[in-house]
XYZ file of C-alpha atoms in Angstrom:
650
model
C -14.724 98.164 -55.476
C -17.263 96.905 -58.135
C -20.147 94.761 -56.572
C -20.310 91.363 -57.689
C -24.139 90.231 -56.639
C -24.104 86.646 -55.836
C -25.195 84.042 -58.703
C -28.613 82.513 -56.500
C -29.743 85.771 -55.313
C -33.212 85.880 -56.000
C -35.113 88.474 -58.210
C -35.538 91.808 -56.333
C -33.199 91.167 -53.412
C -31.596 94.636 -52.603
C -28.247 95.165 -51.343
C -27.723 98.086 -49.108
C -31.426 99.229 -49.526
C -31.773 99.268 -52.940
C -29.939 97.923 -56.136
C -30.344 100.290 -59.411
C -30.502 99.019 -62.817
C -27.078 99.560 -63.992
C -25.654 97.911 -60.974
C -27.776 94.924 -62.367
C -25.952 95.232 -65.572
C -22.223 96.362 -64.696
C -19.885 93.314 -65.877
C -18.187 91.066 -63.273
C -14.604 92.805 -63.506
C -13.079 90.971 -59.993
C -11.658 87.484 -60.210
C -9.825 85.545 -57.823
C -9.879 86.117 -54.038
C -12.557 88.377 -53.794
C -14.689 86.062 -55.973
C -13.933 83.001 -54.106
C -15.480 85.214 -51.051
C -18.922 85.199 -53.098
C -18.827 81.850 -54.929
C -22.402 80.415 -55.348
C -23.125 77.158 -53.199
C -23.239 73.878 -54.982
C -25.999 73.352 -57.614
C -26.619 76.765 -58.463
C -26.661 77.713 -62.206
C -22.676 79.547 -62.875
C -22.337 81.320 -65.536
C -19.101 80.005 -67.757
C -18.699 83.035 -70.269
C -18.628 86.732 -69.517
C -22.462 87.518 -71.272
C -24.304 87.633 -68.194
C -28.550 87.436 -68.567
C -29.397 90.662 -67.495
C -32.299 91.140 -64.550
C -34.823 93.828 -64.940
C -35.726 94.855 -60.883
C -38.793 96.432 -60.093
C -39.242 98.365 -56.488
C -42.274 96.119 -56.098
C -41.859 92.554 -56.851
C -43.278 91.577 -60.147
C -45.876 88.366 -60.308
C -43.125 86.619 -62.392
C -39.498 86.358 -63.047
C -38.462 88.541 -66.509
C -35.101 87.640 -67.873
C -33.450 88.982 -70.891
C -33.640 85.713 -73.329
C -36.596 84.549 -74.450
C -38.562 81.378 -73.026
C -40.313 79.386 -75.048
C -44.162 79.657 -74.982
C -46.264 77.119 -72.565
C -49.097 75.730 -72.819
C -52.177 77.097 -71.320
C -53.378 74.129 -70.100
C -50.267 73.833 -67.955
C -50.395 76.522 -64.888
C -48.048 75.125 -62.659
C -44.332 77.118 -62.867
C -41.470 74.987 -63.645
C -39.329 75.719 -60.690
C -35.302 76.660 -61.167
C -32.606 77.201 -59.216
C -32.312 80.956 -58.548
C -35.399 82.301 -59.698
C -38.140 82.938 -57.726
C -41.795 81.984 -58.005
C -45.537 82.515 -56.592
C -46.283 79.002 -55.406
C -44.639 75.418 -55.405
C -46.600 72.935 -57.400
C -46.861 70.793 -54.152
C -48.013 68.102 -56.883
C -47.820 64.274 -57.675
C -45.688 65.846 -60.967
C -43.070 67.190 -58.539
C -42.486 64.282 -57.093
C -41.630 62.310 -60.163
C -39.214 64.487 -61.647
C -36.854 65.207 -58.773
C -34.379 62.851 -59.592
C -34.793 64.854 -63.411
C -34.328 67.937 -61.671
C -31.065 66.944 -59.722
C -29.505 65.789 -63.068
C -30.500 68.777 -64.977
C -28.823 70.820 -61.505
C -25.439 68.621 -62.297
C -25.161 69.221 -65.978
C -25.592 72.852 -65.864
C -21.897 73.511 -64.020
C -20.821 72.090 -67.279
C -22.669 74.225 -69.591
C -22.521 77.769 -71.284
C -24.570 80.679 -69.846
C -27.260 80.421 -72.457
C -27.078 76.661 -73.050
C -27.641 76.137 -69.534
C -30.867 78.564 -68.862
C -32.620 77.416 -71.974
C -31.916 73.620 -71.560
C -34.000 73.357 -68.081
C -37.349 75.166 -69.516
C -37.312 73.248 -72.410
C -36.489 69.928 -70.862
C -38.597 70.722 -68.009
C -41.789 72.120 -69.587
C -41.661 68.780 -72.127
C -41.586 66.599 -68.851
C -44.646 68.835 -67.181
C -46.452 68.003 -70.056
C -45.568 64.400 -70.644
C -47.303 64.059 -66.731
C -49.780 65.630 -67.417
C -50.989 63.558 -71.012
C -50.275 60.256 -68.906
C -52.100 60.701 -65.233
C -51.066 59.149 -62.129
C -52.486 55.244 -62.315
C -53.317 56.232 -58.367
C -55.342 59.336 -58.940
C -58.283 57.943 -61.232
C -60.960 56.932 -62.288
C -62.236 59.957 -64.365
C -64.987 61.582 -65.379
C -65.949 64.018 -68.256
C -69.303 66.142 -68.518
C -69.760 68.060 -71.952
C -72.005 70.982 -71.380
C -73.474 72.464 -68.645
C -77.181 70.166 -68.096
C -77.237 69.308 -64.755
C -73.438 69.216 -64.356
C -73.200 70.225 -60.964
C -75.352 67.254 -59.735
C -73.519 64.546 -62.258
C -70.171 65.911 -60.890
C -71.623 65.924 -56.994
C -72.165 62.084 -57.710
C -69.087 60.893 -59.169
C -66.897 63.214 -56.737
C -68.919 61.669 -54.090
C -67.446 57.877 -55.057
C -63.983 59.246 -55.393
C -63.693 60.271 -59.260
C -61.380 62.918 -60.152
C -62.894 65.009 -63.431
C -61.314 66.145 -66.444
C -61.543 69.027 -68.396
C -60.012 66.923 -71.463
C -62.710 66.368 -73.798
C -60.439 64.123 -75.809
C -59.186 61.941 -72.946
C -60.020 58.478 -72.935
C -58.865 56.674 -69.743
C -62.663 57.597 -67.940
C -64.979 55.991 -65.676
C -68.367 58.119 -67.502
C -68.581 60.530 -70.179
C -71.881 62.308 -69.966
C -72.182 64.997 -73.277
C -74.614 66.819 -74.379
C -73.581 66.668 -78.020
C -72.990 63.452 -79.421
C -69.413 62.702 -81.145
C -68.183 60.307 -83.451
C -64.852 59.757 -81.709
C -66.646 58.921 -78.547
C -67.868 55.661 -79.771
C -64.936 54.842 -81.360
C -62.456 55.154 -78.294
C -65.264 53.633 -76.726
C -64.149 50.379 -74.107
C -67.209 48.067 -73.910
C -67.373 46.818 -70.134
C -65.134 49.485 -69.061
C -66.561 52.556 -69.072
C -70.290 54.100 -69.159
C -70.877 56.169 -72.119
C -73.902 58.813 -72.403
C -76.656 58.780 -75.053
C -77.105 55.555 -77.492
C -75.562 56.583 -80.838
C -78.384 56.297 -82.959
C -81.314 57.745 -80.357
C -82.380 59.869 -83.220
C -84.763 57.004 -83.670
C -86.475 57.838 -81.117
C -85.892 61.627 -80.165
C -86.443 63.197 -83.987
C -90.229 63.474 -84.982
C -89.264 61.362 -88.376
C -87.362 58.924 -86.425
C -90.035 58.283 -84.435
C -92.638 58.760 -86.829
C -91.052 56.086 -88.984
C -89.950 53.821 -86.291
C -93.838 54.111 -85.158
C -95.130 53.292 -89.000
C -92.832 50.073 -89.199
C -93.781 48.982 -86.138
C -97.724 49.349 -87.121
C -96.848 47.461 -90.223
C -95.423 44.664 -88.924
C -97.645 43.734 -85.555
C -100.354 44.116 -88.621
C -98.573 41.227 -90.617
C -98.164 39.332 -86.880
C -102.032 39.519 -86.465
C -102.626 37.117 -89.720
C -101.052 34.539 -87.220
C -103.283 32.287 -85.000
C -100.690 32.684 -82.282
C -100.098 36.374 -81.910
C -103.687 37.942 -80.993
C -102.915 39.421 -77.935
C -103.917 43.027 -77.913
C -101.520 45.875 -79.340
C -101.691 49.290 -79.217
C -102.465 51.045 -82.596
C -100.545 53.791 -83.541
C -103.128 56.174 -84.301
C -104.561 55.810 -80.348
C -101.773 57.354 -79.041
C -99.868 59.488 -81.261
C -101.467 62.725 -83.331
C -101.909 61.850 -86.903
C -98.625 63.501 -88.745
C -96.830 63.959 -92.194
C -93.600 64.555 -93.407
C -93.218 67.340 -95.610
C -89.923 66.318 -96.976
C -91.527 63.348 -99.202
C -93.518 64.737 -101.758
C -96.140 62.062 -101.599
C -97.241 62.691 -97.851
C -96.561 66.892 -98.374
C -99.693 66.838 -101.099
C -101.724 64.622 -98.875
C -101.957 66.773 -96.391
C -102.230 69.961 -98.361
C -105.218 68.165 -99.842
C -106.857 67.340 -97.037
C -106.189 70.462 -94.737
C -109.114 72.789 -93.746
C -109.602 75.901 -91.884
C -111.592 73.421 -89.557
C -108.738 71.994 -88.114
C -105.522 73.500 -86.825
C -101.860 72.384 -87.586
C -98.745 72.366 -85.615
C -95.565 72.297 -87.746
C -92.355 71.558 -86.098
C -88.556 70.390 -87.456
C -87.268 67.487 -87.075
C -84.654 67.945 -84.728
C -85.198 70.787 -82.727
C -86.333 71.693 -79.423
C -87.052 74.295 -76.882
C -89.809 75.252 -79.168
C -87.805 76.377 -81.901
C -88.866 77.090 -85.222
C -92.564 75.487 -84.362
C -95.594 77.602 -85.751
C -99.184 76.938 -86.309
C -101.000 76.536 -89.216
C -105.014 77.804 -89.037
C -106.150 79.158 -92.699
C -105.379 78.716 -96.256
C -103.183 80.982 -96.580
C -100.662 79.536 -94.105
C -101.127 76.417 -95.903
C -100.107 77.690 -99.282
C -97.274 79.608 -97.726
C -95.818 76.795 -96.436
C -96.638 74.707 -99.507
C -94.551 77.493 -101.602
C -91.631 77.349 -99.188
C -91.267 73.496 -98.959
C -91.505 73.493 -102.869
C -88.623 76.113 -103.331
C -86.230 74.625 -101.135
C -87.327 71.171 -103.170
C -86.394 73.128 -106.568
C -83.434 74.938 -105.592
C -80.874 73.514 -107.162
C -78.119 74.602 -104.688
C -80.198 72.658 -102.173
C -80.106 69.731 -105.031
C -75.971 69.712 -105.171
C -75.589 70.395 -101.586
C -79.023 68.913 -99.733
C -77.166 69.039 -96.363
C -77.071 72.585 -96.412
C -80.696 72.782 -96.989
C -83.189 73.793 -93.931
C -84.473 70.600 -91.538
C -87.291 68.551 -92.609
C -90.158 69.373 -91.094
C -93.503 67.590 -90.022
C -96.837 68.102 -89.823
C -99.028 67.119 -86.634
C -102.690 67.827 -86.561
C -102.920 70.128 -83.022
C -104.864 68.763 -79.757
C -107.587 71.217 -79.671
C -109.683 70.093 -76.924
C -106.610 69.878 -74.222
C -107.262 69.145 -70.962
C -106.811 72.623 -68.792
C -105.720 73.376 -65.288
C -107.248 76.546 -63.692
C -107.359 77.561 -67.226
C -104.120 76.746 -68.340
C -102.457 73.852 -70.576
C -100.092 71.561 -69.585
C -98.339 68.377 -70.277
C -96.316 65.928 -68.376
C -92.265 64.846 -68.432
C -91.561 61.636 -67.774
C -88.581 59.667 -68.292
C -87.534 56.463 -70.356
C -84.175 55.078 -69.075
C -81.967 52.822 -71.071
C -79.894 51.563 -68.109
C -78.018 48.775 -70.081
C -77.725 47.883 -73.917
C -76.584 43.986 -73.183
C -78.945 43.329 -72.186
C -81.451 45.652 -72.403
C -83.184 46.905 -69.182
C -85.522 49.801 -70.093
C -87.309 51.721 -66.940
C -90.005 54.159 -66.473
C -89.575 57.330 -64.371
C -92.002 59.608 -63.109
C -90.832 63.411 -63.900
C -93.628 66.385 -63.497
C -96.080 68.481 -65.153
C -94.946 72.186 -66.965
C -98.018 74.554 -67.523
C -98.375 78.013 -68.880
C -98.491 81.086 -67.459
C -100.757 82.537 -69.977
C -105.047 81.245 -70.083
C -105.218 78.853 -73.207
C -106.792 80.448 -76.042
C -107.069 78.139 -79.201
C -106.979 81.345 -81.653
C -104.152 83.561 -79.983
C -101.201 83.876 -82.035
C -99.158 83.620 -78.886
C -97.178 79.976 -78.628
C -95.978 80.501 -75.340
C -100.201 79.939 -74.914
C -99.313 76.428 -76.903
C -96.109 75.442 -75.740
C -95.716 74.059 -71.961
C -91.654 74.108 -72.285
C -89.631 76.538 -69.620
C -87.922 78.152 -72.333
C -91.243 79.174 -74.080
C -92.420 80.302 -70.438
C -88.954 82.165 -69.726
C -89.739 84.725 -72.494
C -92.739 86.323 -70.530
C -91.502 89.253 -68.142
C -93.725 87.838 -65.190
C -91.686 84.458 -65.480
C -89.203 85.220 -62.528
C -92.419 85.563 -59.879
C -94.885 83.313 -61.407
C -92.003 80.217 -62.387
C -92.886 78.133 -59.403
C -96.394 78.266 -61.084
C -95.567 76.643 -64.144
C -94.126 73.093 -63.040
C -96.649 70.750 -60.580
C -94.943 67.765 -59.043
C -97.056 64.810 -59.861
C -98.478 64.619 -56.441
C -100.383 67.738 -56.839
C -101.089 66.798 -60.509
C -103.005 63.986 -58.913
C -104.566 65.812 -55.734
C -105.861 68.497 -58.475
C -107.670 65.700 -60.757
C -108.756 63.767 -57.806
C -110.362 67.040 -56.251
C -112.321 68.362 -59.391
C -112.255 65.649 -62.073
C -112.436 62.411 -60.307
C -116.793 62.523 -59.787
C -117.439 64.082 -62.293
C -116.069 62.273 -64.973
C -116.134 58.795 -63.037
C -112.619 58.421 -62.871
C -111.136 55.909 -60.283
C -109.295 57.396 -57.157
C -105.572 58.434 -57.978
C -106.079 58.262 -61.714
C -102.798 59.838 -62.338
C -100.642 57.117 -60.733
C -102.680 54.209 -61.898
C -104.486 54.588 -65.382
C -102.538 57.489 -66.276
C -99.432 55.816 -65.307
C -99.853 52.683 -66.809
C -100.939 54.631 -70.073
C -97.290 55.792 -70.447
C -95.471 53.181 -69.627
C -97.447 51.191 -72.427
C -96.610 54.029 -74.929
C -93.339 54.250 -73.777
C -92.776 50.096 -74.376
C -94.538 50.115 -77.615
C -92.325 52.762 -78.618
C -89.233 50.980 -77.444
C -90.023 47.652 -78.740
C -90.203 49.741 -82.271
C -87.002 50.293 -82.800
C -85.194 47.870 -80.421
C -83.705 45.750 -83.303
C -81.982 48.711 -84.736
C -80.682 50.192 -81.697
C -77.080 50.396 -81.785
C -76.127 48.618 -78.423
C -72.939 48.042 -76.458
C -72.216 47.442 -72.928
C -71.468 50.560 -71.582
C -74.272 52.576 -73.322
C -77.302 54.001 -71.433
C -79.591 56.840 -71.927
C -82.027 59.070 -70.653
C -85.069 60.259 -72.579
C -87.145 62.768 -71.703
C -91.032 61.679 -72.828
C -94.168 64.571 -73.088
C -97.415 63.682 -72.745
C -100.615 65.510 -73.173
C -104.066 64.642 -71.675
C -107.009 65.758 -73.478
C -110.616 66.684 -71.900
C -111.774 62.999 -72.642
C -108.826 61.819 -70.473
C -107.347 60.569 -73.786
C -103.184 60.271 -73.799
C -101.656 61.657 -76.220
C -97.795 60.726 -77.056
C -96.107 64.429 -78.779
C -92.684 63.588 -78.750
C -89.129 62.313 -76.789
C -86.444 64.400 -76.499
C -82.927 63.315 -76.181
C -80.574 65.060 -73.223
C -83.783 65.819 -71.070
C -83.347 69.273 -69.450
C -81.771 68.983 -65.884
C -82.288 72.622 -64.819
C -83.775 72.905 -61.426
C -84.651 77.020 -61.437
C -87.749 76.201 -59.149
C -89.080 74.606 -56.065
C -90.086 71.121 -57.756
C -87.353 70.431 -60.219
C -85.133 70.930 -57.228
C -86.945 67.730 -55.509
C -87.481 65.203 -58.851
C -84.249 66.223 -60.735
C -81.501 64.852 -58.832
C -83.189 61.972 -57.919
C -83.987 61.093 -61.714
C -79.928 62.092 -62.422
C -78.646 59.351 -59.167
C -80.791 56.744 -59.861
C -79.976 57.009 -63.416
C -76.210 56.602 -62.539
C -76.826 53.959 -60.461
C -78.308 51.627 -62.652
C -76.411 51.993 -65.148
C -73.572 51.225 -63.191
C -75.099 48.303 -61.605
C -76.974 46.839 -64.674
C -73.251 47.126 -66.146
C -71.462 45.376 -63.325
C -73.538 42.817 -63.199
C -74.323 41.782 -66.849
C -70.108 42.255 -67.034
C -69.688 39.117 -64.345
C -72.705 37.402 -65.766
C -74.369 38.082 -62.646
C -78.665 38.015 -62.794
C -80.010 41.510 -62.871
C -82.700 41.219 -60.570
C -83.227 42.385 -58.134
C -81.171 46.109 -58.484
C -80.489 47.264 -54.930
C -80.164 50.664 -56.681
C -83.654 50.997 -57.812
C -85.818 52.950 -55.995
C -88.317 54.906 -58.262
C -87.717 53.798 -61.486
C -90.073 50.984 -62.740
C -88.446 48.366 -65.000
C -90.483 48.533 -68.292
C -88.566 45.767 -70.178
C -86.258 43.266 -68.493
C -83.983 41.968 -72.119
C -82.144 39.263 -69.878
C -84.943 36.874 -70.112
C -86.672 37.973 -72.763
C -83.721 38.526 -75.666
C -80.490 36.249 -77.101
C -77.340 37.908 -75.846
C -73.796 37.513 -75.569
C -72.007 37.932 -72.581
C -69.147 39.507 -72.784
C -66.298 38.405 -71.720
C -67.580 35.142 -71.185
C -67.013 31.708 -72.747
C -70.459 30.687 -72.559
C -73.287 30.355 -74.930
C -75.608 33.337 -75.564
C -78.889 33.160 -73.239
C -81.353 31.134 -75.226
C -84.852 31.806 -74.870
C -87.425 29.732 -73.468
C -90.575 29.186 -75.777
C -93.565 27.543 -74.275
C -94.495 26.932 -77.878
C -92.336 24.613 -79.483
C -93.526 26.769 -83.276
C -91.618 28.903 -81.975
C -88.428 27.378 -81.279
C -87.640 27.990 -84.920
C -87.647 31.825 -84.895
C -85.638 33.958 -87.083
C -83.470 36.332 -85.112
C -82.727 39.468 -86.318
C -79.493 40.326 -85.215
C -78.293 44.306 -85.333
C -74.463 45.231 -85.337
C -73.282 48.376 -84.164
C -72.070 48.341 -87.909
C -75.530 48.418 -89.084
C -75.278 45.372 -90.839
C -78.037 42.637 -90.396
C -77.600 39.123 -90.330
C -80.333 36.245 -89.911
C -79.832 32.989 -88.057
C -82.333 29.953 -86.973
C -81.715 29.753 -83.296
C -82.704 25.800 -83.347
C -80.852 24.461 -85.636
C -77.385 26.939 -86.309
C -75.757 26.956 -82.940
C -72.596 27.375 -84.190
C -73.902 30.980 -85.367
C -74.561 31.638 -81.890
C -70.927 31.058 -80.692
C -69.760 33.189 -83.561
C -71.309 36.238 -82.651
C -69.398 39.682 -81.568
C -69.516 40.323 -78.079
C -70.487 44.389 -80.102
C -73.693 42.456 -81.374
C -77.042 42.536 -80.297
C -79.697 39.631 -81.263
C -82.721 40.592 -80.999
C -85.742 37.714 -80.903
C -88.198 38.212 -83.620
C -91.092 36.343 -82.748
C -92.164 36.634 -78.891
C -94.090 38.385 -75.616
C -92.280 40.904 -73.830
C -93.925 41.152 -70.251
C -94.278 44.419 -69.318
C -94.645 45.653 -65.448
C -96.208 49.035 -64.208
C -96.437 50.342 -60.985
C -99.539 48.726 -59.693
C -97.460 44.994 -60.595
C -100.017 44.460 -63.538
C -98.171 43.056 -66.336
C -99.016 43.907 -69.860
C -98.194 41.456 -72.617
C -97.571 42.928 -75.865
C -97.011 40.873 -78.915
C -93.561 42.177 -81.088
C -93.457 40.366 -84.409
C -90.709 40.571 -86.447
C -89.623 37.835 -89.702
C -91.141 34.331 -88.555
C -90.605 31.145 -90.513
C -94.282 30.855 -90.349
C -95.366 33.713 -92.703
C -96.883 33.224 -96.225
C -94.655 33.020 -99.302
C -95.456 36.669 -100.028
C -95.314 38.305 -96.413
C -92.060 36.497 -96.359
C -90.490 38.142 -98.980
C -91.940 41.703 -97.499
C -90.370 40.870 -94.246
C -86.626 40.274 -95.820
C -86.584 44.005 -96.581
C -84.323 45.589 -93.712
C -86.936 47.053 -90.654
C -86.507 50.956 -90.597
C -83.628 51.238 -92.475
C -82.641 54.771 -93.500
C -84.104 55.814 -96.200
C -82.356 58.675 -98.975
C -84.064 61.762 -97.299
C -83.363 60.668 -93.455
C -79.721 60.027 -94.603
C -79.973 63.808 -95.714
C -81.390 65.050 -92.754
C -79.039 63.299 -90.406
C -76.165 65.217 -92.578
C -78.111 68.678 -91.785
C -79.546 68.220 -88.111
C -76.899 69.244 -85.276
C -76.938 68.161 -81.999
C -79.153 70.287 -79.477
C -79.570 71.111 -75.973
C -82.197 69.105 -74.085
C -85.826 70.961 -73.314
């Protein structure tokens, strides 16, 4: 008597101890009574022609099911097994997914009495599979919200947070239903999918204004320009910082004019730090000591400007580079150099709330010599540091929370050079938090600003023997390593309280609630407070834009320069065009031309800097000046912008 093996036994089920392969095979010759005996219970997949698929049995049980037919291919994304009557699997999904498609499932179990053999086993993967996936594109509306993180900078504490409030992340770089998207590389499709008062969005679109060396370098010049123009007017003398008090004197080598200025003034007197644009980590940064450095470089720069390939195709030609005349006279600990990392936070774009956060000091592990050769004797950064083999002992070495930055000066600094008692948290501090304002209030009007926006910039400072602050440069995506003792104590705290005012600055400037006071600040000092300070729209909101309150009545007939996320710039009188005001995009941001921002440091001192834009006030001919567009890009920054890539933060 042939053996008929029942249509729902599973894979590698053995009848009378063991079932060969041809008994797998042998054709179902019985019919009638004997079948009847062995028919399959209801729901179970019956084959309705004589072509049987044909089982391939192992001794040991296989990690899948193999059947003769083909499948069609899956996608990887999908893990879960579909599951089928008769075969056998690993795991259930045990899923949300599951749930939904049983009444699917029981249809599919129905229809397949009806079916052929063939038609019946391919119609439930395919139909199955395409349902899988359709759950997976469109979530469960109960699991949410979500949460991306691009890269791996301080991912473990960003995802820590969020999973801590109840966020589910996604691996789905393209998904847009999310709570927070934190990447380290910026993309264009991110701002476009973008949902203003909906979601929080990482890095301002157009930081390059700040974290580049030209950005900043230009944003710094304009700036200088126009507080020079402001300072012809009775009414703005309150005291500005110049630009050349705070930041090393520089040139770009990529305009021809400022490359043979400094080629003409450079001597073997004075050393040279050349650096790209857009890089960081110390990349591609040399020094420049004697003449023939200087001519090398001046060949170099001058071949790339005559190539004609370079000409055609400029975006394929090397990053710009500048030129920044190098702190010799640094000021050393135990012999070594250092600067300091602190943080500029961009909590909210509408309106703007700017703070200042302490971060720590990096040194390096090597005595500073002036005339070694060696940059990681120059160049404070961990990855500079991480190249010397005594690194792994000596890392703990190389960063100094600011506490013991400020013990240090206080023990062998402090009589000596007359400085007051915890210089480091008051002059010091209130040094960089003026830099860091100035430097804000330079580009503010071109900012690209939504609600939703925030960033995190990572600011390096250098202190020279005079106790003179230097500003070197800001770095976009800060590093959020924490390979040592300190970074392990400021990091995470910086990443939280980052997250948490950006949520609450968000929340409340969405319900048009007042921003102050933030129960989530804790160490973060609020540099620039827009809501009373800058015309805004609320959005979402039927009411007027904020309008600012001028104790001078000269000035209630300010220009406002107004800055569009499309770049575009339009100029209104606040006095006498309300019906501009109404008009505005909730995706605009006005920003007041003529007025005082108040500025708070630690020690509640304000500082009052004047920022001077176009005022109806100005001569004929300063007027005219004043029309022409403040730091827009010029032809060589639109080329660089089409060459630099995004980077990791240092």
């Amino acid at each position: 008597m042939p053996l008929h093996p029942p249509a729902r036994r599973p894979h590698g089920h053995r009848r009378n101890g063991r079932l060969g392969h041809r008994a797998a095979r042998r054709p179902r010759r019985g019919v009638g009574t004997t079948s009847a005996s062995r028919a399959p219970r209801p729901g179970a997949l019956m084959p309705a022609t004589r072509n049987r698929p044909r089982f391939i049995h192992y001794r040991v049980q296989p990690p899948r099911t193999h059947v003769s037919f083909k499948r069609p291919k899956r996608s990887r994304t999908h893990q879960s097994h579909t599951k089928v009557p008769g075969w056998t699997h690993e795991k259930r999904m045990g899923s949300s997914v599951e749930e939904g498609l049983r009444p699917e499932l029981s249809q599919l179990e129905q229809d397949a009495d009806n079916l052929g053999e063939e038609e019946a086993a391919r119609l439930p993967v395919t139909s199955l599979n395409g349902l899988l996936m359709e759950g997976d594109r469109h979530p469960n509306p109960g699991q949410g919200p979500f949460f991306y993180i691009g890269g791996t900078n301080g991912a473990s504490i960003i995802s820590n947070y969020c999973e801590s409030k109840g966020w589910q992340r996604t691996q789905d770089s393209r998904c847009e239903d999310y709570k927070l998207k934190w990447c380290e590389i910026k993309c264009r499709d991110n701002y476009c999918s973008f949902r203003e008062g909906q979601q929080l969005l990482f890095q301002l679109p157009n930081n390059k204004l700040l974290t580049t060396k030209i950005g900043l370098l230009s944003a710094l010049r304009e700036h200088a320009r126009t507080l020079s123009k402001a300072r012809l007017m009775p009414s703005t003398q309150a005291k500005v910082l110049k630009m050349d008090e705070f930041f090393p004197e520089t040139y770009r080598l990529d305009i021809r004019d400022e490359r043979q200025a400094f080629f003409t003034l450079f001597d073997e007197t004075q050393m040279w730090i050349c650096k790209p644009t857009a890089s960081n980590q110390g990349k591609g940064i040399f020094l420049i000591r004697s003449q023939e450095e200087a001519a090398a470089l001046q060949a170099k720069t001058q071949s790339i400007e005559d190539d004609p390939i370079y000409r055609k195709m400029p975006f394929r030609a090397p990053q710009a580079r500048v030129v920044q005349r190098y702190v010799q006279n640094p000021l050393l600990l135990d012999g070594k150099k250092f600067d300091v990392r602190s943080y500029m936070l961009i909590a909210c774009a509408m309106p703007y709330m700017v703070f200042f956060g302490h971060g720590y000091a990096r040194l390096t592990l090597s005595l500073y010599n002036p005339h070694s050769s060696d940059l990681s004797g120059h160049l404070t950064n961990q990855f500079m540091q991480k190249k010397s083999p005594l690194y792994m002992l000596l890392k703990d070495s190389t960063v100094w929370s600011m506490e013991h930055l400020n013990r240090y000066i206080n023990d062998k600094f402090r009589k000596s050079k007359g400085l007051p008692r915890d210089w480091v948290f008051t002059t010091f501090t209130k040094r960089m938090q003026q830099i860091m304002s100035h430097c804000f209030l330079a580009v503010k009007s071109k900012l690209e600003c939504k609600l939703g926006y925030f960033d995190l910039i990572g600011c390096d400072f250098l202190i020279d023997e005079n106790f003179k602050v230097w500003l070197l440069e800001m770095n976009s995506n800060p590093a959020l390593h924490t390979n040592c003792e300190v970074l392990k104590e400021v990091i995470p705290g910086v990443v939280m309280e980052t997250l948490d005012l950006a949520l609450e600055t968000c929340q409340k400037s969405l319900h048009s609630q007042k921003m102050l006071p933030l129960q989530s600040q804790r160490r973060f000092v609020l540099l620039y407070n827009g809501e009373t300070t800058d015309l805004w729209p609320r959005l979402g909101s039927s009411r007027p834009p904020i309008r600012l309150p001028y104790a001078n009545s000269n000035h209630a007939r300010s220009t406002c320069e107004i800055s569009s996320s499309s770049l575009t710039s339009t100029r209104v009188t606040i006095a006498d065009r309300p019906a501009a005001r109404k008009s505005m995009s909730s995706r605009t941001a006005p920003i007041c031309a003529s007025r005082k921002s108040r500025l708070s440091d630690s020690g509640g001192v304000s500082i009052e800097e004047s920022e001077t834009s176009v005022c109806s006030g100005l001569p004929e001919g300063s007027r005219d000046a004043a029309r022409e567009p403040s730091l827009g890009p010029t032809e060589e920054e639109r080329e660089e912008e089409q060459r630099s890539t995004s980077h990791r933060g240092s």
